[in-house]
Structure formats: structure tokens, C-alpha cells
CSV table of C-alpha atoms and ligand atoms in Angstrom, one decimal:
chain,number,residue,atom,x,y,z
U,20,UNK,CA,-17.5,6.3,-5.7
U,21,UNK,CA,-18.2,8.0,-2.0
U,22,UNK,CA,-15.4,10.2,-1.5
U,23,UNK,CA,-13.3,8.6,1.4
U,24,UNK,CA,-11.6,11.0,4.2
U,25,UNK,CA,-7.4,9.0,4.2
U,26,UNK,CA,-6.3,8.2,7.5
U,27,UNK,CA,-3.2,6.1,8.2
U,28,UNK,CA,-3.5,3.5,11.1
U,29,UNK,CA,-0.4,2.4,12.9
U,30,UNK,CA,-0.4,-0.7,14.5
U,31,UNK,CA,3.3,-0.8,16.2
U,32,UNK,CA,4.2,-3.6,18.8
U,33,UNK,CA,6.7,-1.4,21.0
U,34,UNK,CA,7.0,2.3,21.5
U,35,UNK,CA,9.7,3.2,19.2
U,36,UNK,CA,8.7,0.7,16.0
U,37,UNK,CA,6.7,3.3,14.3
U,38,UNK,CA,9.2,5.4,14.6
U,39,UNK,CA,12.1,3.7,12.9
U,40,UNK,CA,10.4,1.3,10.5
U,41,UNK,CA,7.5,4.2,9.3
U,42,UNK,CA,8.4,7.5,10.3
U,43,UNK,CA,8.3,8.8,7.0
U,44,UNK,CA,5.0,7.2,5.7
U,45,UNK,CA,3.5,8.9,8.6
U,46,UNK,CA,5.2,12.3,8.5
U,47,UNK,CA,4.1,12.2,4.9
U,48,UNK,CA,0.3,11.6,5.2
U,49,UNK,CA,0.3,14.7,8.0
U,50,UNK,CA,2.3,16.6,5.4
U,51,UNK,CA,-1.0,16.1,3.4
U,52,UNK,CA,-3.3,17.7,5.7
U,53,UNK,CA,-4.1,14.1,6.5
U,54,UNK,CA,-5.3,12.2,9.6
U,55,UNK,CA,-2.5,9.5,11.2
U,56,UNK,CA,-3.2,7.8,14.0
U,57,UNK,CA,-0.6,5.1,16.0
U,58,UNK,CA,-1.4,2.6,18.1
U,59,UNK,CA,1.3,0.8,20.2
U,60,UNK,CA,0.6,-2.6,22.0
U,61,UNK,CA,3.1,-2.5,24.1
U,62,UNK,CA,5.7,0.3,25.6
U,63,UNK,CA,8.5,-2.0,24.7
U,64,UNK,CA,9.6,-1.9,28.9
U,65,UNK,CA,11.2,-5.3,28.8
U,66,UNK,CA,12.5,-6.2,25.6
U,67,UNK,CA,13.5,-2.4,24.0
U,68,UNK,CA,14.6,-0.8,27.0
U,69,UNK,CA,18.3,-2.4,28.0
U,70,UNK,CA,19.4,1.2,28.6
U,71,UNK,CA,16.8,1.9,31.1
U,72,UNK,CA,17.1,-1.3,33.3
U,73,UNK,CA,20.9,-0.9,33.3
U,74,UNK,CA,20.2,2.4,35.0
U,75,UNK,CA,18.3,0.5,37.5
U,76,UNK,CA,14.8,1.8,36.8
U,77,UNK,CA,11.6,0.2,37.9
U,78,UNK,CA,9.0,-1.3,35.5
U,79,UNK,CA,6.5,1.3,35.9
U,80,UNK,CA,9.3,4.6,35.9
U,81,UNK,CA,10.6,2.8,32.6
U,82,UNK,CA,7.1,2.1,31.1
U,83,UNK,CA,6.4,6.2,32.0
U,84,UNK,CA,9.7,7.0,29.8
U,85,UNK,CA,9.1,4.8,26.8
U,86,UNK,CA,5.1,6.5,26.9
U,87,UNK,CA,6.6,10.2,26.9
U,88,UNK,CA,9.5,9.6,24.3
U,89,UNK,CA,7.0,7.7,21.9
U,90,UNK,CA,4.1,10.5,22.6
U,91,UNK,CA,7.3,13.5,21.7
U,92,UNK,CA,8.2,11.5,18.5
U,93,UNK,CA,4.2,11.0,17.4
U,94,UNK,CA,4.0,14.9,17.8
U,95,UNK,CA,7.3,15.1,15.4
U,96,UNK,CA,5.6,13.5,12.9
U,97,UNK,CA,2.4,14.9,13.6
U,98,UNK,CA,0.6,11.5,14.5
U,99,UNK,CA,-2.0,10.9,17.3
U,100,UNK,CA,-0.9,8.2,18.9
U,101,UNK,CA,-2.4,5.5,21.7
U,102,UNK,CA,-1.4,2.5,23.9
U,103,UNK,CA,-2.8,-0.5,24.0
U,104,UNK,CA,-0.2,-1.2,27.4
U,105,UNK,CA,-0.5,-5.2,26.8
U,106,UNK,CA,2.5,-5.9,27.9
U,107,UNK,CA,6.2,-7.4,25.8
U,108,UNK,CA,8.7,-9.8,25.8
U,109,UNK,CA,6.5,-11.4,25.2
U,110,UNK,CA,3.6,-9.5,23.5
U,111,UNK,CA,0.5,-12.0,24.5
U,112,UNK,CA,-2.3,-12.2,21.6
U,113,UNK,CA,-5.6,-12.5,23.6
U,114,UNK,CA,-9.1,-12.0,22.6
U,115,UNK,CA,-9.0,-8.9,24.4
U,116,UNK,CA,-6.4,-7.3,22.5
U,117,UNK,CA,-8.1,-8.1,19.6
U,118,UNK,CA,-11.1,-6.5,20.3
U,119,UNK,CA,-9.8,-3.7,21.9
U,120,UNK,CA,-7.9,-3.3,18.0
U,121,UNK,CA,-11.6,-3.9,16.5
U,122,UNK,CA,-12.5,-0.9,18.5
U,123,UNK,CA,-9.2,1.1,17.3
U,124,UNK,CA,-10.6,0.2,13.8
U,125,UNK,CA,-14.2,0.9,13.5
U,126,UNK,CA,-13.2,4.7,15.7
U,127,UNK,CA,-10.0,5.7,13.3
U,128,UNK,CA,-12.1,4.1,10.0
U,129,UNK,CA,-8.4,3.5,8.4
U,130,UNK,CA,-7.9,3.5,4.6
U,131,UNK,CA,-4.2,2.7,5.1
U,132,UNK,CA,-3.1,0.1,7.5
U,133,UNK,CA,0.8,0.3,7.9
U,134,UNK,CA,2.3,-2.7,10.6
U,135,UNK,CA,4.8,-5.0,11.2
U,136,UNK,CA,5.9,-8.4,8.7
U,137,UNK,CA,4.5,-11.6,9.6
U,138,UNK,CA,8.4,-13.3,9.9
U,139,UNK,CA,11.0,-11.7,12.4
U,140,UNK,CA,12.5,-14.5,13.8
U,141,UNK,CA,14.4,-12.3,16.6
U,142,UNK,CA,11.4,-10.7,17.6
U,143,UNK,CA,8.6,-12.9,18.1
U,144,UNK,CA,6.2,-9.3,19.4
U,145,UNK,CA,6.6,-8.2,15.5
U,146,UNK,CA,4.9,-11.0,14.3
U,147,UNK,CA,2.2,-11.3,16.9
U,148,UNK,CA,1.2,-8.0,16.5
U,149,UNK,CA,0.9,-8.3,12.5
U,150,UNK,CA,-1.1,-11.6,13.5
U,151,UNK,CA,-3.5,-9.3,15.6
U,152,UNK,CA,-3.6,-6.0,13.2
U,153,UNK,CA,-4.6,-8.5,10.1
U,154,UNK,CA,-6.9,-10.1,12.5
U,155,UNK,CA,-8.5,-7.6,14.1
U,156,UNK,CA,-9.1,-5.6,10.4
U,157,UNK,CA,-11.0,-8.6,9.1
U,158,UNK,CA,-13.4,-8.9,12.2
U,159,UNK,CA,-14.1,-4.7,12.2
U,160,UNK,CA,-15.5,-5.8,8.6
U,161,UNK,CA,-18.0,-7.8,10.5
U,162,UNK,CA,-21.1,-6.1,11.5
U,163,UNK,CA,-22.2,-9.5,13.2
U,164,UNK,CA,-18.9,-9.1,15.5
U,165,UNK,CA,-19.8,-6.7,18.5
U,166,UNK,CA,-17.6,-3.7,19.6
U,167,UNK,CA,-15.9,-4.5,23.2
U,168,UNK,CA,-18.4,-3.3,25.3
U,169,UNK,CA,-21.1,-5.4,23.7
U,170,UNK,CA,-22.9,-3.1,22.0
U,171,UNK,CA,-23.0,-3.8,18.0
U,172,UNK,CA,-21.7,-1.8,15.1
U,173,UNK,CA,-23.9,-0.2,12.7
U,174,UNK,CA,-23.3,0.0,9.2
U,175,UNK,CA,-21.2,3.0,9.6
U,176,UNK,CA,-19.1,2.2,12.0
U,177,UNK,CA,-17.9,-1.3,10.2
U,178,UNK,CA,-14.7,-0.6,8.4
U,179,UNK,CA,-14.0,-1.3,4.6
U,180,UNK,CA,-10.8,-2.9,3.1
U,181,UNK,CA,-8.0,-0.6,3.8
U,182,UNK,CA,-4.4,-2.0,1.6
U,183,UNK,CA,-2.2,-3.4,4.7
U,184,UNK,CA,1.6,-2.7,4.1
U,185,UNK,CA,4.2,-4.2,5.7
U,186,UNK,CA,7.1,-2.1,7.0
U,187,UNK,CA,10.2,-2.6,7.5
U,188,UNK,CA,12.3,-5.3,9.9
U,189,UNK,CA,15.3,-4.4,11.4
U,190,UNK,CA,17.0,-7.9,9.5
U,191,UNK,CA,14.8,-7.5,6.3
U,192,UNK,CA,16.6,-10.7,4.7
U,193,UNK,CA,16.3,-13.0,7.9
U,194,UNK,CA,12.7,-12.0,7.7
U,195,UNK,CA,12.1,-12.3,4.2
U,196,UNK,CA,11.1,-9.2,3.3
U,197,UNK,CA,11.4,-8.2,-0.1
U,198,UNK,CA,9.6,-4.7,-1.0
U,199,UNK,CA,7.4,-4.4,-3.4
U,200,UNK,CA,6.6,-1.0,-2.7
U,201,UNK,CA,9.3,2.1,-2.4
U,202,UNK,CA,8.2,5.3,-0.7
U,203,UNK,CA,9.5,8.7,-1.5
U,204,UNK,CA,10.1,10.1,1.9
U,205,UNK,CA,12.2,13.2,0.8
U,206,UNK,CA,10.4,16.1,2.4
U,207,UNK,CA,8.6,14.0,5.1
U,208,UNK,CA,12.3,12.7,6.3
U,209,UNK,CA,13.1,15.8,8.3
U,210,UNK,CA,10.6,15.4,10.3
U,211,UNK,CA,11.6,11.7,10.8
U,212,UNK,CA,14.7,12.6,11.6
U,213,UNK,CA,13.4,14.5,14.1
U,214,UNK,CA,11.1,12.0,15.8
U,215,UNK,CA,14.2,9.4,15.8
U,216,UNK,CA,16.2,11.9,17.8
U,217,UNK,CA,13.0,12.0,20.8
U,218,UNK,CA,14.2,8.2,21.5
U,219,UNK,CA,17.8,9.0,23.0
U,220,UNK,CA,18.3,5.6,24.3
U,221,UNK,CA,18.5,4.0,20.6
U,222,UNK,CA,21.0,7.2,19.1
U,223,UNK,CA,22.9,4.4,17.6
U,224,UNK,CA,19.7,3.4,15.2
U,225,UNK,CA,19.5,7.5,14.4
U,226,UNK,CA,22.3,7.1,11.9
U,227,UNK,CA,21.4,3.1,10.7
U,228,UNK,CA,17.9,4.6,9.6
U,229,UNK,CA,18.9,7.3,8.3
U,230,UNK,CA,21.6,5.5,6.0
U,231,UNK,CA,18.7,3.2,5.2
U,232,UNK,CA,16.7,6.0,3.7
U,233,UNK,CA,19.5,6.9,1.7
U,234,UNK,CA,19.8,3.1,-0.4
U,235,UNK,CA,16.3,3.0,0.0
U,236,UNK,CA,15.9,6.4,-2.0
U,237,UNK,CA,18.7,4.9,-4.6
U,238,UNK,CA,16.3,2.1,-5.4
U,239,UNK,CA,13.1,5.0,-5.3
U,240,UNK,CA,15.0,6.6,-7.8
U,241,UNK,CA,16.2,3.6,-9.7
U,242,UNK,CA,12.8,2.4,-10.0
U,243,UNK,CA,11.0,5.5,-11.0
U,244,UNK,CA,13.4,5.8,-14.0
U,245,UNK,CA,15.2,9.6,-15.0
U,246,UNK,CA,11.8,11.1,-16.3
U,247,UNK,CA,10.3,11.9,-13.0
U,248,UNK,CA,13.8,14.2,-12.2
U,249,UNK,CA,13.9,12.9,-8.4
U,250,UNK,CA,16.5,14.7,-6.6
U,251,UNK,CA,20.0,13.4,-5.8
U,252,UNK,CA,19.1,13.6,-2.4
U,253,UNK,CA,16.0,10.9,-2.4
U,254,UNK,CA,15.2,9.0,0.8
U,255,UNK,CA,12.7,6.1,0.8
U,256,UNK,CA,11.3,3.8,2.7
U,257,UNK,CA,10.4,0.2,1.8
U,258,UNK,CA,6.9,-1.4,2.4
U,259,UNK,CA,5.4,-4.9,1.4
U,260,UNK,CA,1.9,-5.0,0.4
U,261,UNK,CA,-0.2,-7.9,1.6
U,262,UNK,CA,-3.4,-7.8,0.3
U,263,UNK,CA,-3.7,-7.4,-4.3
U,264,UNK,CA,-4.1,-3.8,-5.5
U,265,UNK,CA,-7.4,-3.6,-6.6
U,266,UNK,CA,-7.3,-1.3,-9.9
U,267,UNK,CA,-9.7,-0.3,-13.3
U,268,UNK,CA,-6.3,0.7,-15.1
U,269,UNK,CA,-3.1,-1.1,-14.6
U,270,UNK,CA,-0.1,1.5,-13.9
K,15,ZN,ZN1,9.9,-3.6,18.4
């Protein structure tokens, strides 16, 4: 087998998803030495920013905030991180956002794809943007399916079949989400924590994620049985993968 260089792709509707839903996933692979890269569609400005527009900010002014807040918690977690700007509330799939994903793809060559569920019935942006991650991996496959400014991909520059994982909604059981994957996040979750704390106008999700990390590491532990000797302290986040684990040895 080649050996394959790990990066994590991050396909997060709004500005502050990644941070929430996948901060630790992320903060874990950098922890690694390893390359992570986020992409947001949107900035969130209409539908994640109540705070802002009771303040009477413009569009634009709110759009700037949600950029630089998102940008201070990528560096937390030390992530790369990108904007697609296309817009939410709602979130549009287009041809063009596809492709501009397809380009995301075939440049950041993922072998982890981390993105939204494909149910969130309070917030129709999360599923879209699943809709256009899954999409958009399948076509970077392609090398029939041109790059957006025309020009085709060569053999290189086509992606493989990175595992997709689903991260976690904000009403897991209205969105039927059930994890089949548990995450230790222990040493990655400081720097979580950290990157929750650069979004100021959601402090009231600081301590709802963090508690979440807690019964999420209960069920880390719990799962892994006493023989690995995780620590009382465990946190966890919880992932659903979408695509079969391909394997020569069943563990
Ligand atoms: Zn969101």
C-alpha cells in the first residue's frame, strides 16, 4: 500500500459548527503533527448570529465578525480554515458550490471527511451542506468531471475514498443520530475548549459542549471496557460513519 499523508477535511455549514460539533476530532489530528483543514459555506450571518443583529449590526460588519471569530477558533485548534461565503438561512446548493467543494477536494486530498448528518429538521443548512460534501467527494473521484475553471484533473489530483463521519447535531435524537463511533478527545479537549471560548456570542453552548464531552467520554469509556485504563476524566465526542469500514482483519 502507498503510504498516504492524513488530512482531515471539514466541511461546516456556518462559522461556529466545526467548532462545537468537531473541535476535538480536529484538535486531535493537529495534535498528531497532522494536516486539518475547514471549510465553511456560509458565515452563519443570518441564521447564527441573533446576538449581532440585536446590536444592530449590518450584514457585511456581522459577516466580518463571524469570519474573524471562526479564523481565532481554527488557530485554537490548529486548523486552516476557508470560506466558501454562499450565503445561509437558507444555505442554497448550486452547481457552483459544488464545484467550488470539488476544487476544495482534489487541493486538500482528504483521507478523513468529518461534516454534518443528513437529518436536522431545525436546521435545513446542516443537511444541505452534508448533501453537497457527499456530493462533491463522489464527483472529485471523477477524473472525467473538470475542476471549476475548466481545466481537467490528472490522475493525481483526483481524490480516493476518504471514510465520511457524521458529527454531531445539536438535537441528536430529533435527527436520528445514533453514534456508531466514540472519540477519545481527552488531551485534544483543552484546546477545544479554547476554540469554543473565541465564539463569545454562543458562551451559553461553552458549558452544553463541554458537559457533552463529559457523557460522551462515559460511553468512550464504557465501550472500551476497564483494560485500556482510560482516565476518570474522559471526554469524547460522538461520530456516525456513513460509508462500511473497509478492513483485512475485523477488530
Ligand atoms: Zn450551523
Amino acid at each position: 500500500m502507498p503510504e498516504v499523508t492524513p488530512a482531515l477535511l471539514v466541511v461546516s455549514a456556518h462559522a461556529g459548527d466545526f467548532v462545537w460539533r468537531a473541535g476535538g476530532a480536529i484538535a486531535a489530528a493537529a495534535l498528531r503533527g497532522e494536516r486539518a483543514t475547514v471549510v465553511c459555506l456560509s458565515y452563519g450571518e443570518r441564521g447564527e448570529s441573533a446576538s449581532q443583529w440585536l446590536q444592530g449590526k449590518a450584514l457585511d460588519e456581522i459577516k466580518g465578525i463571524r469570519r474573524a471569530e471562526a479564523e481565532a477558533a481554527a488557530s485554537a485548534l490548529g486548523a486552516d480554515i476557508e470560506f466558501l461565503d454562499l450565503g445561509d438561512y437558507p444555505l442554497r446548493e448550486s452547481p457552483d458550490a459544488v464545484a467550488a467543494l470539488v476544487d476544495v477536494y482534489r487541493r486538500v486530498q482528504p483521507t478523513v471527511v468529518l461534516t454534518h448528518p443528513l437529518a436536522d429538521p431545525y436546521n435545513g443548512d446542516h443537511p444541505a451542506a452534508a448533501r453537497m460534501a457527499l456530493e462533491a467527494r463522489v464527483l472529485a473521484q471523477a477524473i472525467g468531471v473538470a475542476n471549476s475553471d475548466g481545466s481537467f484533473p490528472t490522475k493525481d489530483e483526483i481524490i480516493g475514498a476518504p471514510p465520511v463521519f457524521f458529527f454531531e447535531p445539536h438535537q441528536p435524537e430529533q435527527s436520528d443520530f445514533k453514534p456508531n463511533v466514540l472519540l477519545d478527545i481527552t488531551e485534544a479537549f483543552p484546546r477545544k475548549r479554547a476554540a469554543m471560548e473565541c465564539l463569545p456570542a454562543q458562551k451559553h453552548m461553552w458549558s452544553y459542549y463541554t458537559d457533552l464531552a463529559v457523557r460522551r467520554g462515559v460511553q468512550v469509556k464504557r465501550n472500551a471496557g476497564p483494560n485500556l485504563g482510560l482516565a476518570h476524566e474522559t471526554m469524547g465526542e460522538a461520530y456516525v460513519r456513513y460509508f462500511p469500514q473497509v478492513t483485512g482483519v475485523l477488530e
